[in-house]
mmCIF file of C-alpha atoms in Angstrom:
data_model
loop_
_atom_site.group_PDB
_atom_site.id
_atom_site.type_symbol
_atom_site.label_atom_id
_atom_site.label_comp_id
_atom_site.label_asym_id
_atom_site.label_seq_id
_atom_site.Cartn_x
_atom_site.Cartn_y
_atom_site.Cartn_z
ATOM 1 C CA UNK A 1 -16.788 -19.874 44.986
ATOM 2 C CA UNK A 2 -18.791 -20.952 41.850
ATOM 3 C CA UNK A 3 -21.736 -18.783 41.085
ATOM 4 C CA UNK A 4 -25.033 -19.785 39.552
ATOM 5 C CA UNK A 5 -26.579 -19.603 36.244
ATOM 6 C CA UNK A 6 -27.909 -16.703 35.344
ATOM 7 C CA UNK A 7 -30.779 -17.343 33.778
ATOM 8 C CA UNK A 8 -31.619 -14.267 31.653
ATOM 9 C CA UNK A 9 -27.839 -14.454 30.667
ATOM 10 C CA UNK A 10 -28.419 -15.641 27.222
ATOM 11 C CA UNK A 11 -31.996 -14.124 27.107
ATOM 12 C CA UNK A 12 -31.093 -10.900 24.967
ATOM 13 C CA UNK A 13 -28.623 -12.786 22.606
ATOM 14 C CA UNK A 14 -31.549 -15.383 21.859
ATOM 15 C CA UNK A 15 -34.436 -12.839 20.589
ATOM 16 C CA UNK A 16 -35.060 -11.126 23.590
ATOM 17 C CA UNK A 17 -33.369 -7.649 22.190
ATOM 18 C CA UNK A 18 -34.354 -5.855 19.019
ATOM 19 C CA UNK A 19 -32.175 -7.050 16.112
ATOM 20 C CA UNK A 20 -31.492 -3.983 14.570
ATOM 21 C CA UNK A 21 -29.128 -2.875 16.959
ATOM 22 C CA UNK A 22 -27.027 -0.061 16.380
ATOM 23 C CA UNK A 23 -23.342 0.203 16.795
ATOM 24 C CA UNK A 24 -22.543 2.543 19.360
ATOM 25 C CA UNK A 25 -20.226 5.378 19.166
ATOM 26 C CA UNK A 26 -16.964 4.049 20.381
ATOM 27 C CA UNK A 27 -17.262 0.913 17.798
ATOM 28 C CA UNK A 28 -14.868 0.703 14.411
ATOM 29 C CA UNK A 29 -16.987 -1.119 11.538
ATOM 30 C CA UNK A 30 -15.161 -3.696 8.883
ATOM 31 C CA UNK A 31 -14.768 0.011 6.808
ATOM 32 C CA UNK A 32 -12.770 1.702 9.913
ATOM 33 C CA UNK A 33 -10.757 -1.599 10.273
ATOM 34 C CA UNK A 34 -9.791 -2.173 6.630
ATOM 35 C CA UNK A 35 -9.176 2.203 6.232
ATOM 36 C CA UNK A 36 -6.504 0.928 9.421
ATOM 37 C CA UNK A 37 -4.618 -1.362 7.638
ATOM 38 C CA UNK A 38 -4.513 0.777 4.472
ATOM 39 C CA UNK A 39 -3.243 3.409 6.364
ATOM 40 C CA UNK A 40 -0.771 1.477 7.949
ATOM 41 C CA UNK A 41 0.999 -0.048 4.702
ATOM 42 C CA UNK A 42 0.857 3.064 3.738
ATOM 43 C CA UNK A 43 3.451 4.002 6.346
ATOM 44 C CA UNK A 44 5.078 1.088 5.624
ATOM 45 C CA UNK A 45 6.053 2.095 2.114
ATOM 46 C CA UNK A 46 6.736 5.461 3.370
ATOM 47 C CA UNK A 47 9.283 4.191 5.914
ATOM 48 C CA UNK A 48 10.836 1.806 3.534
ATOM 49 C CA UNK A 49 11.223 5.015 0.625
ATOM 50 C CA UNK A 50 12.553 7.269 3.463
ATOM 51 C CA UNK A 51 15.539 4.086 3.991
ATOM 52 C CA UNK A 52 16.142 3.807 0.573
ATOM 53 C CA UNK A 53 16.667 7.438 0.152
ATOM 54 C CA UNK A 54 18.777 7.825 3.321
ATOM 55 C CA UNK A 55 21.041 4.814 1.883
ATOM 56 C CA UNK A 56 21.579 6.415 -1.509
ATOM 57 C CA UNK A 57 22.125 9.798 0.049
ATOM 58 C CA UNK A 58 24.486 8.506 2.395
ATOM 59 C CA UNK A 59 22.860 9.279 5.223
ATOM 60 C CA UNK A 60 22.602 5.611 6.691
ATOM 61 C CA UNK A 61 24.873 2.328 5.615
ATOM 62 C CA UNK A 62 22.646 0.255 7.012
ATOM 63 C CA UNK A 63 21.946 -1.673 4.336
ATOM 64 C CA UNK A 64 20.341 -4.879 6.214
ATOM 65 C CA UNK A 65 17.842 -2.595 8.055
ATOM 66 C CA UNK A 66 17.028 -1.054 4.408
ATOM 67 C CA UNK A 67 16.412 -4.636 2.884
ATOM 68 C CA UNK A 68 14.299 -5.642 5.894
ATOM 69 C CA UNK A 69 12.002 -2.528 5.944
ATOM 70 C CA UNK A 70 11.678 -3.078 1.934
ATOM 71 C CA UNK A 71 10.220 -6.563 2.565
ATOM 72 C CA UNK A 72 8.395 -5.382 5.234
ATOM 73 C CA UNK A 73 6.286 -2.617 2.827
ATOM 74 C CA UNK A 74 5.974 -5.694 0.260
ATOM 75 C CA UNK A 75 4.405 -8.409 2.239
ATOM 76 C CA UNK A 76 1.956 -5.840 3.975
ATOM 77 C CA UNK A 77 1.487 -4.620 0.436
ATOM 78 C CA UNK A 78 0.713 -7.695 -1.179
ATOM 79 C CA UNK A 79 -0.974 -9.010 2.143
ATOM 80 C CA UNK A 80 -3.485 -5.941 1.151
ATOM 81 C CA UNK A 81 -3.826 -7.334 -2.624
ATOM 82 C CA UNK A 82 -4.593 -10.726 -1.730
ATOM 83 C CA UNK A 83 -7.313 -8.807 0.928
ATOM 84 C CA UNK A 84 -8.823 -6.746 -2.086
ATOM 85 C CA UNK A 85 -8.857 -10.115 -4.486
ATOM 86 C CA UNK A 86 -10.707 -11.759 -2.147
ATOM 87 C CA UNK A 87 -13.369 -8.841 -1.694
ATOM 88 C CA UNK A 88 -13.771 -8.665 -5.170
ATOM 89 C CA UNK A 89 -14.241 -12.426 -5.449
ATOM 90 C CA UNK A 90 -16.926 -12.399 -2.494
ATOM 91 C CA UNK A 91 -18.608 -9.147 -5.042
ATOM 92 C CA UNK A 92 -18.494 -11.050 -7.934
ATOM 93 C CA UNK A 93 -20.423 -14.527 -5.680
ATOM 94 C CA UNK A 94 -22.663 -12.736 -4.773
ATOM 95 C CA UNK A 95 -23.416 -10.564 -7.748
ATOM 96 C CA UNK A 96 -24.072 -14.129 -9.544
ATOM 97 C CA UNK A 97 -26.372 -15.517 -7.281
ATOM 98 C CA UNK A 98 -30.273 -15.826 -8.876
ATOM 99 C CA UNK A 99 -33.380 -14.120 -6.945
ATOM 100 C CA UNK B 1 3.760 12.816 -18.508
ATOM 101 C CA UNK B 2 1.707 10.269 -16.773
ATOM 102 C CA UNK B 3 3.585 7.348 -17.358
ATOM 103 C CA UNK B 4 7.065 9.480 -17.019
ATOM 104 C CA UNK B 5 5.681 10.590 -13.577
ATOM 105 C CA UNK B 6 4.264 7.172 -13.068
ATOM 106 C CA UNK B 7 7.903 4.979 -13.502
ATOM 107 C CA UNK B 8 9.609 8.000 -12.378
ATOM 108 C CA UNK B 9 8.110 7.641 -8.410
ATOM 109 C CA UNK B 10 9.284 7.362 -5.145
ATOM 110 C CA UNK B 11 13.037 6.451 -4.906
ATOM 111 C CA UNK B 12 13.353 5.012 -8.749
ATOM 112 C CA UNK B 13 15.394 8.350 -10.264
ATOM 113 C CA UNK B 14 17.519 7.899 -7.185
ATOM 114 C CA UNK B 15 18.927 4.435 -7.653
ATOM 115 C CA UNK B 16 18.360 4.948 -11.553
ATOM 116 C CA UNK B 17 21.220 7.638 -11.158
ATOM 117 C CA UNK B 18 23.293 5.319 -8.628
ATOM 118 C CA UNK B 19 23.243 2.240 -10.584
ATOM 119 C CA UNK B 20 24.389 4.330 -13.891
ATOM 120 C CA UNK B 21 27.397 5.537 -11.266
ATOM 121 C CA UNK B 22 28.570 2.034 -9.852
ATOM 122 C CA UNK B 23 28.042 0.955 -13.490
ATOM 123 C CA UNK B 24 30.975 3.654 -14.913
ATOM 124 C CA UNK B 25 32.755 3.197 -11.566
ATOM 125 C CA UNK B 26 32.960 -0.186 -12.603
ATOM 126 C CA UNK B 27 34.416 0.428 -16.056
ATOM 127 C CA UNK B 28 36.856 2.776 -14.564
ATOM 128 C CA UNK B 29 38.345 0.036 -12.230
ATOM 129 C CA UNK B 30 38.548 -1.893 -15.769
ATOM 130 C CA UNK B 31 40.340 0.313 -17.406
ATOM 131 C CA UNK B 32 42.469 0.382 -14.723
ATOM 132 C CA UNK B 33 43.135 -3.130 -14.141
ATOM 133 C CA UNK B 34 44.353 -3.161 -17.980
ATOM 134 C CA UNK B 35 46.888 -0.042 -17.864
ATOM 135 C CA UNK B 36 48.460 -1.713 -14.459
ATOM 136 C CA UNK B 37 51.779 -2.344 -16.327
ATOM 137 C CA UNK B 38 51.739 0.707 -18.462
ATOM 138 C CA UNK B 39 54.384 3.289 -17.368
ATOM 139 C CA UNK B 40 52.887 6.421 -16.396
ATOM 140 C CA UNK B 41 49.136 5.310 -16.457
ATOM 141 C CA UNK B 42 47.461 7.156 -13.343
ATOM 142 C CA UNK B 43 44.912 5.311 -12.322
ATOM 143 C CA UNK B 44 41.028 6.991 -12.821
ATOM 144 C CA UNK B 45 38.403 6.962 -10.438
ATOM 145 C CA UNK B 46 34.828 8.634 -9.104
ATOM 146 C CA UNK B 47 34.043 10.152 -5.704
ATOM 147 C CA UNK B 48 31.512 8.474 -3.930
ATOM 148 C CA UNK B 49 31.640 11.026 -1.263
ATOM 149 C CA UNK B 50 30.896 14.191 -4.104
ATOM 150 C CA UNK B 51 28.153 11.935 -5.533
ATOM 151 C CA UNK B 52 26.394 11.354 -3.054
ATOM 152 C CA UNK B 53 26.625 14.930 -1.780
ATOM 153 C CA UNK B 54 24.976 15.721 -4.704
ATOM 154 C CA UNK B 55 22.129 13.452 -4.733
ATOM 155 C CA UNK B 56 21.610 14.219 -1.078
ATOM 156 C CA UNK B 57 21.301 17.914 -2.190
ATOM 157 C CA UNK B 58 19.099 16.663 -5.185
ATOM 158 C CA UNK B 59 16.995 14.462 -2.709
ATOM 159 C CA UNK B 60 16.331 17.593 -0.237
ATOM 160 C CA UNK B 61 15.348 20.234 -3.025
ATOM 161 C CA UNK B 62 12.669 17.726 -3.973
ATOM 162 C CA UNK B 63 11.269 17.606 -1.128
ATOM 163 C CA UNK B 64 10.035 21.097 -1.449
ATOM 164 C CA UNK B 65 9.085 20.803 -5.117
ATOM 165 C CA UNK B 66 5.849 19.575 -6.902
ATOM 166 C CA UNK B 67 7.174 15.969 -8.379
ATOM 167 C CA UNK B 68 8.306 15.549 -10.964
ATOM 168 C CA UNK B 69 9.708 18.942 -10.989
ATOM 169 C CA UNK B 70 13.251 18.279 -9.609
ATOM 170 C CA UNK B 71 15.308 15.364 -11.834
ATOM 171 C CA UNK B 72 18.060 13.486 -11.273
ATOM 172 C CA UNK B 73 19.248 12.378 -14.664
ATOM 173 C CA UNK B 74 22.258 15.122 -14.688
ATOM 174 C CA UNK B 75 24.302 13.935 -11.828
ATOM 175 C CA UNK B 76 27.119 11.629 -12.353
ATOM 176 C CA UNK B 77 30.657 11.157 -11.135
ATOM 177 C CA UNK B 78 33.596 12.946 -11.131
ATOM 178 C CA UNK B 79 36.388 11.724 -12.391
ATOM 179 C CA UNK B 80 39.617 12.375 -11.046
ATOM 180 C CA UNK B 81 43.226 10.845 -10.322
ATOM 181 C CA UNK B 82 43.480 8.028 -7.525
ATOM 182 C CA UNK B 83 45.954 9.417 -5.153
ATOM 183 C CA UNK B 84 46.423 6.591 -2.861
ATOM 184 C CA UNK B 85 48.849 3.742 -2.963
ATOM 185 C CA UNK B 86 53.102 4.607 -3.824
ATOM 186 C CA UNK B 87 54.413 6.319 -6.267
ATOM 187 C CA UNK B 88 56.500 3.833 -8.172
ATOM 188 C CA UNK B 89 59.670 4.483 -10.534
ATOM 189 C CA UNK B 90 57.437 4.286 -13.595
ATOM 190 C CA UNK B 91 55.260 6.807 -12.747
ATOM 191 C CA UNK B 92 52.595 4.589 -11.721
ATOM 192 C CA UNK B 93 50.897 4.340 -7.750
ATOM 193 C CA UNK B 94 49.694 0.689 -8.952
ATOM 194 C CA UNK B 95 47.757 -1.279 -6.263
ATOM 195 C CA UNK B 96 46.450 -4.637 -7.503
ATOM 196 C CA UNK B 97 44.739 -4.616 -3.999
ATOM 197 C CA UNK B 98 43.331 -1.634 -3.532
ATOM 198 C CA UNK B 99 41.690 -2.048 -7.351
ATOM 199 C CA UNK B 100 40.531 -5.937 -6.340
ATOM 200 C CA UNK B 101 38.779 -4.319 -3.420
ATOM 201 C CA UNK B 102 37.072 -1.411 -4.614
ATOM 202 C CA UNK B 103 36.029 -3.720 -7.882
ATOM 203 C CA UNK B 104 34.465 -5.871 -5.107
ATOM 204 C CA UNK B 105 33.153 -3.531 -3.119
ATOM 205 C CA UNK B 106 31.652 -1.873 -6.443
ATOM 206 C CA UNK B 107 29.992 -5.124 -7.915
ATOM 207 C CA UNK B 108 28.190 -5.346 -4.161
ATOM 208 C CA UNK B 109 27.078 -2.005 -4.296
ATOM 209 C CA UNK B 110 25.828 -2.218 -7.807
ATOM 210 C CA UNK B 111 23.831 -5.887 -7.041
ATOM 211 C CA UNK B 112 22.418 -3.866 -3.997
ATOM 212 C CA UNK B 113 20.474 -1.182 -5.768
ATOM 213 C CA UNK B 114 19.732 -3.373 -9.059
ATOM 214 C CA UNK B 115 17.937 -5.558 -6.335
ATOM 215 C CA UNK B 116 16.455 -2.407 -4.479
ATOM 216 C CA UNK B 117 15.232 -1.552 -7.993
ATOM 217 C CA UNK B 118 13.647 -4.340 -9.087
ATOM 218 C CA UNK B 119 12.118 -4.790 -5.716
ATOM 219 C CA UNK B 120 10.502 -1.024 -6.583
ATOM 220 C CA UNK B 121 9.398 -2.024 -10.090
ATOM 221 C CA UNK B 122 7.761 -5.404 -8.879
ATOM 222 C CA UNK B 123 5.746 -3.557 -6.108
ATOM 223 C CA UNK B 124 4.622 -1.322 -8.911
ATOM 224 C CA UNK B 125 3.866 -4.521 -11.621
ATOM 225 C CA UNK B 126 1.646 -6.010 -8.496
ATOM 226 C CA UNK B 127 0.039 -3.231 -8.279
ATOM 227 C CA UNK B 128 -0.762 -2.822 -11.901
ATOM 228 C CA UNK B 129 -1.941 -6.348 -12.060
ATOM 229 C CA UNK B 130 -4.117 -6.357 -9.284
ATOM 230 C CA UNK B 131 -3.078 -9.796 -7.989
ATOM 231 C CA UNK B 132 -0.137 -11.285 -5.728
ATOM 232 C CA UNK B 133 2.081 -12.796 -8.568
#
């Protein structure tokens, strides 16, 4: 069965609401989302130090899962860089533009 | 300090002190290699198994201690007569083998952490750099 239209469906997202709605509680802003990422190379690089460690202390031999967990810390790492470069490039734009 | 603590990090004094073992390991298999036809030569060696032991030991007193605190630059290898292989007439338990293997075995292991190393020190340079080289 195919329902109708709504017609007030679009209503509110058109200039029927206020537009200085506030996020409610159980929303994560761009801050939240970017602290989430930097939290998780973080663990990352942790992980990879603890395998490194383990392999020179002879606690593990597996020296594949080591190498894998290394590259792992370094793409998310350098994934963040290129994150931050781009930031600071959008800063910088819009620093420069003339009011 | 700073720049001691700063190059000293994470797993660097750890695979600093490994490389500098497979490195003499490495000379020791030399040396050995050379004296295989001298009468009487014993053949020289370090134990992996006491060296890492003691970087384990190292590694776990750290873990407890403010860095920078605990170092690693004092631990090296024993060395100690290579008992395996037979006891020829000469004096000598010679094993081409054995030595071609353990020098192989060796040159891995020492690639390995040189790689492991470098991999440390580039995450570092990136970071100092601010950009994705």
């Amino acid at each position: 069965m195919i329902n109708g239209i709504d017609p007030n469906f679009a209503a509110g997202k058109l200039g029927g609401s206020t537009p200085t709605s506030k996020p409610t509680s159980g929303s994560s802003g761009f801050a939240d989302v970017l602290k989430g990422h930097i939290e998780e190379v973080s663990k990352l690089q942790q992980d990879a130090s603890k395998a490194v460690e383990d392999l020179a202390t002879g606690r593990t031999e597996n020296v594949a899962g080591v190498m894998t967990a290394m590259e792992k810390s370094d793409i998310a790492f350098k994934t963040l860089l290129a994150i931050r470069a781009k930031l600071m490039d959008a800063y910088d734009e819009i620093k420069n533009i003339g009011v | 300090m700073f720049i001691d603590r700063l190059i000293n990090q994470g797993n660097a004094p750890l695979l600093e002190q490994w490389m500098r073992f497979t490195e003499e390991r490495h000379r020791l298999i030399a040396q050995n290699v050379v004296n295989i036809s001298t009468p009487g030569y014993k053949p020289v060696d370090l134990d992996e198994g006491k060296f890492t032991a003691m970087l384990r030991d190292r590694a776990d007193a750290r873990r407890n201690a403010a860095p920078g605190r605990v170092r690693f630059d004092d631990i090296g290898g024993e060395a100690s007569n290579a008992e395996h292989g037979i006891l020829f007439h000469d004096g000598q338990n010679r094993s081409m083998e054995q030595l071609m293997t353990d020098q192989a075995k060796n040159a891995l292991m020492h690639n390995m952490v040189v790689e492991l190393l470098r991999r440390q020190f580039s995450s570092l340079e990136a970071a100092l750099k601010e950009r994705v080289s």
